[in-house]
Coordinates of C-alpha atoms and ligand atoms in Angstrom, one line a residue:
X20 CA 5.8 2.2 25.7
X21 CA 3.0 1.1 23.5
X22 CA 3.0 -2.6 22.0
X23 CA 4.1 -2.2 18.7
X24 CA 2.4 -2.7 15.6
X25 CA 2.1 -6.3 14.5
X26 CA 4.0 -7.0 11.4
X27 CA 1.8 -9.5 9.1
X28 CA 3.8 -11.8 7.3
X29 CA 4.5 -15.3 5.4
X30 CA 7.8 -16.5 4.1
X31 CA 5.2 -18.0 1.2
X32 CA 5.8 -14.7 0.0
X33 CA 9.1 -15.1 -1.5
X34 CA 8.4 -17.7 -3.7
X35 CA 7.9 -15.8 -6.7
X36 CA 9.6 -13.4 -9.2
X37 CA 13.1 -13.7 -8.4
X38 CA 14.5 -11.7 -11.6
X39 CA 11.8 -8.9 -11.8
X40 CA 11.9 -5.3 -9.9
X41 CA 9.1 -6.6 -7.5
X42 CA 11.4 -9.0 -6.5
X43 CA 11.4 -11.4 -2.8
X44 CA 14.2 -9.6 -1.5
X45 CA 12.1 -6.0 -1.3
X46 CA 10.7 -8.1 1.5
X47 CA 12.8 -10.3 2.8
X48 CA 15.5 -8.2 3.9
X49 CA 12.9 -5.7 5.3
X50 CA 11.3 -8.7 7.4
X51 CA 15.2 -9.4 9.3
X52 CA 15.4 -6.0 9.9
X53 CA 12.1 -5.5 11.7
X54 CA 12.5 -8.6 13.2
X55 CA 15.7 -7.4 14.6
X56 CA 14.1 -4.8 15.9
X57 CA 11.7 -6.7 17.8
X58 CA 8.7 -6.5 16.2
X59 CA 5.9 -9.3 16.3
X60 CA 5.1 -11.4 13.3
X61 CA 1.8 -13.0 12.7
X62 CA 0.9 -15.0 9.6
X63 CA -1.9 -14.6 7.4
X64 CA -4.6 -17.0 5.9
X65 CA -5.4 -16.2 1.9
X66 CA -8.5 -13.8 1.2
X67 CA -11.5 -16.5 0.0
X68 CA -11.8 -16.4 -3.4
X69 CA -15.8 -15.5 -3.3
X70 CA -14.4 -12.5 -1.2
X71 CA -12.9 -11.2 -4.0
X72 CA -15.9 -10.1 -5.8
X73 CA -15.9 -7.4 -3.2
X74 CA -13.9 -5.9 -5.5
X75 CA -12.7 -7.3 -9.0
X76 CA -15.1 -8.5 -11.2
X77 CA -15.9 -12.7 -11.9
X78 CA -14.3 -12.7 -15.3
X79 CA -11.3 -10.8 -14.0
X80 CA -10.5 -13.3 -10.8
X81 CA -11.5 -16.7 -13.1
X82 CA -9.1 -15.2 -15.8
X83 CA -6.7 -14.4 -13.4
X84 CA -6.5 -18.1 -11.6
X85 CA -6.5 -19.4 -14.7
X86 CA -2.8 -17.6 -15.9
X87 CA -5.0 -15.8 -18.8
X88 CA -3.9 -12.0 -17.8
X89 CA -0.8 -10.6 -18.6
X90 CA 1.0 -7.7 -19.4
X91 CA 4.3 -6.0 -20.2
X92 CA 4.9 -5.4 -15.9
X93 CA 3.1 -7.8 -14.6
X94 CA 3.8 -11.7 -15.2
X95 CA 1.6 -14.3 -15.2
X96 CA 3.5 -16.4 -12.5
X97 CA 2.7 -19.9 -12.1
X98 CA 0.5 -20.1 -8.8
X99 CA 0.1 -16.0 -9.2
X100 CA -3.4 -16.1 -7.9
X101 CA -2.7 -18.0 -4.7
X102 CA 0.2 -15.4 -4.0
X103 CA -2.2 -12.9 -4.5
X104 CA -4.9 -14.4 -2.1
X105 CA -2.5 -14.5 0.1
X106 CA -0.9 -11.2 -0.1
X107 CA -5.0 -9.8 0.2
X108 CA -5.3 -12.0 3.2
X109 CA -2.5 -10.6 4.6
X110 CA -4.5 -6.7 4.3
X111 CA -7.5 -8.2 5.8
X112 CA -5.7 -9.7 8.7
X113 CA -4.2 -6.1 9.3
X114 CA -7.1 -4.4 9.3
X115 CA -8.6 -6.5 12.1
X116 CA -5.3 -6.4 14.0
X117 CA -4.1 -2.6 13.3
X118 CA -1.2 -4.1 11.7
X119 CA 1.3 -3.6 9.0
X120 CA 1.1 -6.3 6.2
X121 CA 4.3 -6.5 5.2
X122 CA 3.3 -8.8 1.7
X123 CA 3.9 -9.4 -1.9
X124 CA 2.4 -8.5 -4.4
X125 CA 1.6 -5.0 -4.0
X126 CA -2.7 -4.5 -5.2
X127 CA -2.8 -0.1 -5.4
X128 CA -2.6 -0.2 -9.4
X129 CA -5.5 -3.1 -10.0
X130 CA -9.1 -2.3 -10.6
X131 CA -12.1 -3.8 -10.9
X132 CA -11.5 -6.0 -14.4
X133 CA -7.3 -5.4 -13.9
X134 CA -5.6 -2.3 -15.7
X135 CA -7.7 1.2 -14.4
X136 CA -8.4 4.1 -15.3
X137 CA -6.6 3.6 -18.9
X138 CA -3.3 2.6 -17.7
X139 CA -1.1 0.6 -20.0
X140 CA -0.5 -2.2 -17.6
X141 CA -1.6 -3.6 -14.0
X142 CA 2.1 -2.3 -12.5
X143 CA 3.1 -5.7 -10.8
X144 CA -0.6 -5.9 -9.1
X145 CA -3.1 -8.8 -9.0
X146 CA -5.8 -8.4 -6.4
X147 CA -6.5 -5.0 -4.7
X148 CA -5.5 -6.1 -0.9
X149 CA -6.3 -2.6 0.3
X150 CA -9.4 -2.1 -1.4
X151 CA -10.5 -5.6 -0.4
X152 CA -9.8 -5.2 3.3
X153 CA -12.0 -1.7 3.1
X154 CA -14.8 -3.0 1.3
X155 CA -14.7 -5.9 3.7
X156 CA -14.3 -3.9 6.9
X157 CA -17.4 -2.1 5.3
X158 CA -16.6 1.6 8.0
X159 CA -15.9 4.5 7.0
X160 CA -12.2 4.6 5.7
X161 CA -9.6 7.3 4.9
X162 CA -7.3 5.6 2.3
X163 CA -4.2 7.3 2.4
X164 CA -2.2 6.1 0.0
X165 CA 2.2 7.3 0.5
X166 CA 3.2 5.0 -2.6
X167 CA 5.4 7.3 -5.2
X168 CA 2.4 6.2 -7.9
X169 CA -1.0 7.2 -7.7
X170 CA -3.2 4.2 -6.5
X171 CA -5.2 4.2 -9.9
X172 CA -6.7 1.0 -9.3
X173 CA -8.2 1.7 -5.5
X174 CA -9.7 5.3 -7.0
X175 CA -11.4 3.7 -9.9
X176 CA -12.9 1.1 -7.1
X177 CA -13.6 3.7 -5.1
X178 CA -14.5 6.9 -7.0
X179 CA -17.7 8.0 -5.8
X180 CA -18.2 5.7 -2.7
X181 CA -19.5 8.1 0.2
X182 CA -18.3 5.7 2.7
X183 CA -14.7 6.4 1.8
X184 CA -11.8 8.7 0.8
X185 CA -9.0 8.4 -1.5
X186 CA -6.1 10.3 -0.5
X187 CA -2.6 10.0 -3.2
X188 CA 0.5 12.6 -2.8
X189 CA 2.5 10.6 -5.7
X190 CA 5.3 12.0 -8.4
X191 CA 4.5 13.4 -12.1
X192 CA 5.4 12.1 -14.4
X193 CA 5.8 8.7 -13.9
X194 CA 3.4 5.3 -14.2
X195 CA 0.9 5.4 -14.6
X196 CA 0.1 8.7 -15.5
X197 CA -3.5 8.7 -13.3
X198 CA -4.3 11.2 -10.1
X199 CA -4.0 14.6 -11.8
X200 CA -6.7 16.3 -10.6
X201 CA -9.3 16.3 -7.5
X202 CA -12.4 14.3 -8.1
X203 CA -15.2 14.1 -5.4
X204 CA -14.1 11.8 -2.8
X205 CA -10.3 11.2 -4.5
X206 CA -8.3 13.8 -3.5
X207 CA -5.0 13.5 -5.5
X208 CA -1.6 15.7 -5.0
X209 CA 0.6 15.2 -7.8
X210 CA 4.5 16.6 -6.7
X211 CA 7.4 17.0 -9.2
X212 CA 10.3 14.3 -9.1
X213 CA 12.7 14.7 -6.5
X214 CA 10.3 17.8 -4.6
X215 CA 12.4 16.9 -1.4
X216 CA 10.7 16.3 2.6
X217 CA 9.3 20.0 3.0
X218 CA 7.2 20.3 -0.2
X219 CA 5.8 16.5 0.0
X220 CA 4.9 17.0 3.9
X221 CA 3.0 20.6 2.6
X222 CA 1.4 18.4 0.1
X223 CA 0.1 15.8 2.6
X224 CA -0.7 18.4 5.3
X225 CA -2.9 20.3 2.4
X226 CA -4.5 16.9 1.1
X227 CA -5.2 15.6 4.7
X228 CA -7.0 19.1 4.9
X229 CA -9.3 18.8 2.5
X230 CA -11.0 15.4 4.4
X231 CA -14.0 15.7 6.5
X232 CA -12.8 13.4 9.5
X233 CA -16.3 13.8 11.2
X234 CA -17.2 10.7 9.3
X235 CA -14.1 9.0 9.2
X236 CA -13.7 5.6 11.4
X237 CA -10.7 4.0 9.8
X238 CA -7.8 4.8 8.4
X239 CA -6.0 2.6 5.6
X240 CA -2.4 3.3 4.6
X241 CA -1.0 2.2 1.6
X242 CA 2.4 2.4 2.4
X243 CA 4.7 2.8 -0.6
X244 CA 8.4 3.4 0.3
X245 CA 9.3 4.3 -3.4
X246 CA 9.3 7.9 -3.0
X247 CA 13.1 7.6 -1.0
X248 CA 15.8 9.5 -2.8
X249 CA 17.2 7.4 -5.6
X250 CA 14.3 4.6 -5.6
X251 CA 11.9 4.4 -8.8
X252 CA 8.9 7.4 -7.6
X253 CA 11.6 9.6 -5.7
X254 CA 10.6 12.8 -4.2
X255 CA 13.5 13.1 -2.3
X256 CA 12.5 11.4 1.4
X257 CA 14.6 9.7 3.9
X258 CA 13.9 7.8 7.0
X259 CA 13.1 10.9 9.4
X260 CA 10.8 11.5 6.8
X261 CA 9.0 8.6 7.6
X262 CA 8.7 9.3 10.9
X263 CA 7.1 12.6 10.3
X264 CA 4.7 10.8 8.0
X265 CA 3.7 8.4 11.1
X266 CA 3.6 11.3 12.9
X267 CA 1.0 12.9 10.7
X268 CA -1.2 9.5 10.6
X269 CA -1.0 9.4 14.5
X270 CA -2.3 12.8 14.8
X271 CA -5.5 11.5 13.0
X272 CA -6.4 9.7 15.8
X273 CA -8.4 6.8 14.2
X274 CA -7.7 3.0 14.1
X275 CA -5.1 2.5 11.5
X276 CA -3.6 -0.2 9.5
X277 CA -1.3 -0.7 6.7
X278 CA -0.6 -2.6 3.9
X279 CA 2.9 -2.6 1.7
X280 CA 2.8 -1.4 -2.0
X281 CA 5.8 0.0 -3.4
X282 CA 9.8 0.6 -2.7
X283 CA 12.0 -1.4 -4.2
X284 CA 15.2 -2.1 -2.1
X285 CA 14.7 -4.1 0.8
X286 CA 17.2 -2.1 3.2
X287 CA 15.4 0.8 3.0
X288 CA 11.9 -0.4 3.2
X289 CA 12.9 -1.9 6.5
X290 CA 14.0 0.8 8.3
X291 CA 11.5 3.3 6.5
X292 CA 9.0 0.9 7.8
X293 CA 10.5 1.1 11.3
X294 CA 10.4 4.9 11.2
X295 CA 7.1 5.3 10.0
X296 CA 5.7 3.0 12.9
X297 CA 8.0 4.7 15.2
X298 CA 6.4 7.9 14.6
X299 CA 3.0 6.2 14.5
X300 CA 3.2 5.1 17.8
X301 CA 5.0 7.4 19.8
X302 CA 1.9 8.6 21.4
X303 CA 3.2 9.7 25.3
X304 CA 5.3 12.6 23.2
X305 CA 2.4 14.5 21.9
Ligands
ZN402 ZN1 4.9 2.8 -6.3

């Protein structure tokens, strides 16, 4: 059996947020789980704040530190920004490892100077942990993004970078609205709600098709578990589905980590989570 893949993660994640949707226990409850199963934790150290700049804009992060951004989703928590940092510390660390950072709060929605691509909020995201572990990595990246939304903030950061994809199979019509169309390097599958496992797996088999993996040296997941039946992007999935999604991200045969986004009950993103690594790492069966 192949080691499996470290689970990056901090308790200091919890301690925020307690009454919202994006809530401590979508984490908590899905740490004991994998814990139970026997994964291996490590912890992470926050993201620098000059690092930052690799992706948001100065007035952005200094306004964000200092409490100043808010909106109707996304509270300005006391102590938001170290949360944040640390949550984007916990992508970096997973991208040198091949690990999952399993970390609060999600980043997919921000962009450069907060709400992107005309969204009406910055849905429950402060820094851009995937987007900052890419730019930081500086290879050639596949972002495939499973989240139930469309990742509006890591296109707009994105969107014309020929060192890297942008690949979103997410639900219409829901938040934020973004990831209708195709656009040079973003290659976006928008699925009616509640489409079910066959018609999303056609949809990702059909958007991984349209990548030229010549180039590609890394992949980045941002791994959503919102789409499961009854959660708030449903498409339908359930945990085999998962593990025909790992399956599909194996088959790509590039480095690989992750970094949590959405999916909103703790249960489930647990053992979704262990399915989708399962399939992921099941190489000897191929
Ligand atoms: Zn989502």
């Amino acid at each position: 059996m192949p080691p499996k893949t470290p689970i990056i993660y901090s308790e200091k994640c919890l301690g925020y947020g307690n009454w919202h949707i994006e809530g401590p226990q979508r984490v908590k409850k899905a740490q004991e789980i994998l814990s139970a199963k026997g994964y291996q934790f490590m912890q992470p150290e926050p993201a620098s704040e000059d690092s930052l700049l690799a992706v948001h804009d100065a007035e952005y992060i200094f306004n964000l530190k200092k409490g100043l951004v808010e909106d109707s989703d996304t509270p300005p928590y006391d102590n938001i920004f170290e949360f944040a940092r640390l949550s984007a510390g916990g992508a970096l660390l997973a991208s040198k490892v091949g690990g999952f950072s399993l970390m609060r709060p999600p980043g997919h929605h921000v962009g450069r100077n907060g709400k992107a691509l005309g969204a009406a909020t910055r849905g429950f995201c402060y820094i851009n942990s995937i987007a900052l572990a890419v730019k930081t990595l500086g290879k050639r990246t596949l972002i495939l993004d499973i989240d139930g939304h469309h990742g509006n903030g890591t296109q707009e950061i994105f969107q014309g970078d020929p060192k890297v994809w942008y690949v979103s199979v997410h639900r219409h019509p829901t938040y934020p609205g973004t990831g209708m169309v195709t656009e040079g390097n973003s290659i976006n599958f928008p699925l009616p709600v509640d489409c079910g496992e066959q018609v999303y797996l056609k949809a990702l088999d059909n958007a991984l098709g349209m990548v030229d993996f010549g180039g590609v040296e890394v992949v980045a997941v941002s791994a959503g578990f919102d789409i499961y039946q009854g959660d708030l992007a449903s498409l339908g999935l359930d945990e085999p589905s998962y593990y025909k999604i790992g399956r599909r991200i194996l088959a790509l045969h590039k480095p690989t980590f992750f970094v949590f986004e959405g999916g909103y009950r703790g249960e489930i993103n647990g053992l979704c989570i262990d399915q989708l690594l399962s399939g992921f790492e099941e190489k000897m069966s191929f």
